[in-house]
Coordinates of C-alpha atoms in Angstrom, one line a residue:
X27 CA -18.1 -39.5 10.4
X28 CA -17.9 -36.4 12.6
X29 CA -14.2 -37.1 13.4
X30 CA -13.5 -37.4 9.7
X31 CA -15.0 -33.9 9.1
X32 CA -12.8 -32.4 11.8
X33 CA -9.8 -34.2 10.5
X34 CA -10.3 -32.8 7.0
X35 CA -11.0 -29.3 8.3
X36 CA -7.9 -29.4 10.5
X37 CA -5.8 -30.6 7.5
X38 CA -7.1 -27.8 5.3
X39 CA -6.4 -25.1 7.9
X40 CA -2.9 -26.4 8.6
X41 CA -2.1 -26.7 4.9
X42 CA -3.3 -23.1 4.2
X43 CA -1.4 -21.8 7.2
X44 CA 1.7 -23.6 6.0
X45 CA 1.3 -22.2 2.4
X46 CA 1.1 -18.6 3.7
X47 CA 4.1 -18.7 5.9
X48 CA 7.5 -17.7 4.5
X49 CA 10.6 -19.4 5.5
X50 CA 13.6 -17.3 6.7
X51 CA 16.0 -19.1 4.2
X52 CA 13.6 -18.4 1.3
X53 CA 15.5 -15.9 -0.9
X54 CA 12.6 -15.1 -3.3
X55 CA 11.6 -12.0 -1.3
X56 CA 15.0 -10.3 -1.6
X57 CA 15.4 -7.5 -4.0
X58 CA 17.5 -8.0 -7.1
X59 CA 18.1 -4.3 -7.7
X60 CA 19.4 -1.8 -5.2
X61 CA 17.2 0.8 -3.5
X62 CA 17.8 4.3 -4.9
X63 CA 19.9 6.3 -2.4
X64 CA 17.9 9.5 -2.9
X65 CA 14.6 8.2 -1.6
X66 CA 13.5 9.5 1.8
X67 CA 11.2 8.0 4.4
X68 CA 7.5 8.8 4.4
X69 CA 6.0 10.0 7.7
X70 CA 2.3 9.8 8.6
X71 CA 1.1 12.7 10.7
X72 CA -0.1 12.1 14.2
X73 CA -3.9 12.0 14.4
X74 CA -4.4 10.6 10.9
X75 CA -7.4 8.3 10.6
X76 CA -8.6 5.6 8.2
X77 CA -10.8 8.2 6.5
X78 CA -7.7 10.2 5.4
X79 CA -4.1 10.6 6.4
X80 CA -1.6 13.4 6.1
X81 CA 1.8 12.4 4.8
X82 CA 5.2 14.1 5.0
X83 CA 8.1 13.4 2.5
X84 CA 11.4 14.9 3.3
X85 CA 9.8 17.1 6.0
X86 CA 7.3 18.6 3.6
X87 CA 3.6 18.1 3.8
X88 CA 2.1 16.4 0.8
X89 CA -1.2 17.7 -0.6
X90 CA -2.7 14.2 -1.1
X91 CA -1.7 10.5 -1.0
X92 CA -1.5 10.7 -4.8
X93 CA 1.8 12.6 -4.3
X94 CA 3.4 9.4 -3.1
X95 CA 3.2 7.9 -6.6
X96 CA 6.7 9.1 -7.6
X97 CA 8.7 7.7 -4.6
X98 CA 6.6 4.5 -4.8
X99 CA 7.4 3.9 -8.5
X100 CA 11.1 4.9 -8.0
X101 CA 11.4 2.2 -5.3
X102 CA 10.1 -0.3 -7.9
X103 CA 8.7 -2.8 -5.4
X104 CA 5.8 -4.9 -6.8
X105 CA 3.9 -5.0 -3.5
X106 CA 4.1 -1.2 -2.9
X107 CA 3.1 -0.6 -6.6
X108 CA 0.2 -3.0 -6.3
X109 CA -1.1 -1.4 -3.0
X110 CA -0.9 2.1 -4.6
X111 CA -2.8 0.9 -7.6
X112 CA -5.5 -0.7 -5.4
X113 CA -5.7 2.6 -3.5
X114 CA -6.3 4.5 -6.7
X115 CA -8.9 2.0 -7.9
X116 CA -10.8 2.0 -4.7
X117 CA -10.8 5.8 -4.4
X118 CA -12.1 6.1 -8.0
X119 CA -14.8 3.6 -7.2
X120 CA -15.8 5.5 -4.1
X121 CA -16.1 8.7 -6.2
X122 CA -18.2 7.0 -8.9
X123 CA -20.4 5.5 -6.2
X124 CA -21.2 9.0 -5.0
X125 CA -22.8 9.7 -8.4
X126 CA -25.4 6.8 -8.1
X127 CA -28.1 9.0 -6.4
X128 CA -27.8 11.6 -9.1
X129 CA -28.1 8.9 -11.8
X130 CA -31.2 7.6 -9.9
X131 CA -32.9 11.0 -9.9
X132 CA -32.1 11.6 -13.6
X133 CA -32.9 8.1 -15.0
X134 CA -35.7 6.8 -12.7
X135 CA -39.3 7.2 -13.7
X136 CA -40.4 5.9 -10.3
X137 CA -39.5 8.7 -8.0
X138 CA -40.4 7.0 -4.7
X139 CA -39.1 8.9 -1.7
X140 CA -38.2 5.8 0.2
X141 CA -36.3 4.3 -2.7
X142 CA -34.3 7.4 -3.2
X143 CA -33.2 7.5 0.5
X144 CA -32.2 3.8 0.3
X145 CA -30.1 4.5 -2.8
X146 CA -28.6 7.6 -1.2
X147 CA -27.8 5.8 2.1
X148 CA -26.3 2.8 0.2
X149 CA -24.1 5.1 -1.8
X150 CA -22.8 6.8 1.3
X151 CA -22.0 3.4 3.0
X152 CA -20.3 2.2 -0.2
X153 CA -18.3 5.4 -0.6
X154 CA -17.1 5.2 3.0
X155 CA -16.2 1.5 2.7
X156 CA -14.2 2.2 -0.5
X157 CA -12.4 5.1 1.2
X158 CA -11.5 3.2 4.4
X159 CA -10.3 0.1 2.5
X160 CA -8.3 2.3 0.0
X161 CA -6.7 4.3 2.8
X162 CA -5.8 1.0 4.4
X163 CA -4.0 0.0 1.2
X164 CA -2.0 3.2 1.0
X165 CA -1.0 2.9 4.7
X166 CA 0.2 -0.6 4.0
X167 CA 2.2 0.6 1.0
X168 CA 3.8 3.3 3.2
X169 CA 4.7 0.8 5.8
X170 CA 6.3 -1.5 3.3
X171 CA 8.1 1.4 1.6
X172 CA 9.6 2.5 4.9
X173 CA 10.6 -1.1 5.8
X174 CA 12.5 -1.4 2.6
X175 CA 14.3 1.9 3.2
X176 CA 15.4 0.7 6.6
X177 CA 17.3 -2.2 5.2
X178 CA 21.1 -1.8 5.2
X179 CA 22.7 -0.8 2.0
X180 CA 26.0 -2.0 0.8
X181 CA 28.0 0.1 -1.6
X182 CA 31.4 0.7 -3.3
X183 CA 32.7 4.0 -4.4
X184 CA 35.6 5.3 -6.5
X185 CA 36.4 8.9 -5.9
X186 CA 39.1 10.8 -7.9
X187 CA 41.8 12.3 -5.7
X188 CA 42.4 15.9 -6.8
X189 CA 46.2 16.1 -6.5
X190 CA 47.2 12.7 -8.0
X191 CA 44.3 12.1 -10.5
X192 CA 44.0 8.5 -9.3
X193 CA 40.9 7.0 -7.8
X194 CA 40.4 6.1 -4.1
X195 CA 38.3 3.0 -3.7
X196 CA 36.0 2.4 -0.7
X197 CA 33.3 0.1 0.6
X198 CA 30.6 0.8 3.1
X199 CA 27.4 -0.1 4.8
X200 CA 24.7 2.5 5.4
X201 CA 21.4 2.4 7.3
X202 CA 18.8 5.0 6.3
X203 CA 17.0 6.1 9.4

């Protein structure tokens, strides 16, 4: 009986590991639309932590991670967009959780000092948890964004030649950074 349990457990674990791996010849993860050429890499400042990061885009310091919304949506990658939306949701939940002690003071008829400090401490822990998890999501979005920009880009161009009025055709491969 014990061997059957271990056999079933091993089968479930190996099946879940097999389902999560992606084969190299699977083409479902390739982009169908090209990456816009004007997008720049996003840099994370040295010393940034999980409580907050400082980002640079095009050499300019961004005021907040919310400033990354435009390049993320221009990239049009579902994973990057999903992680940014998760960051926004978790940040909003963290801010709303900070209001719980105020709501307790206003709405509670039982003003026990011990209960207040429990609610206050719980809201601080919940706010920090939402902040850390949310910042982890934005960091994963930045990592994915930069990985997509590093992929080689193929292109064709047709440039008019000034003296003849004809077009010069060309093809090329470019790596971003």
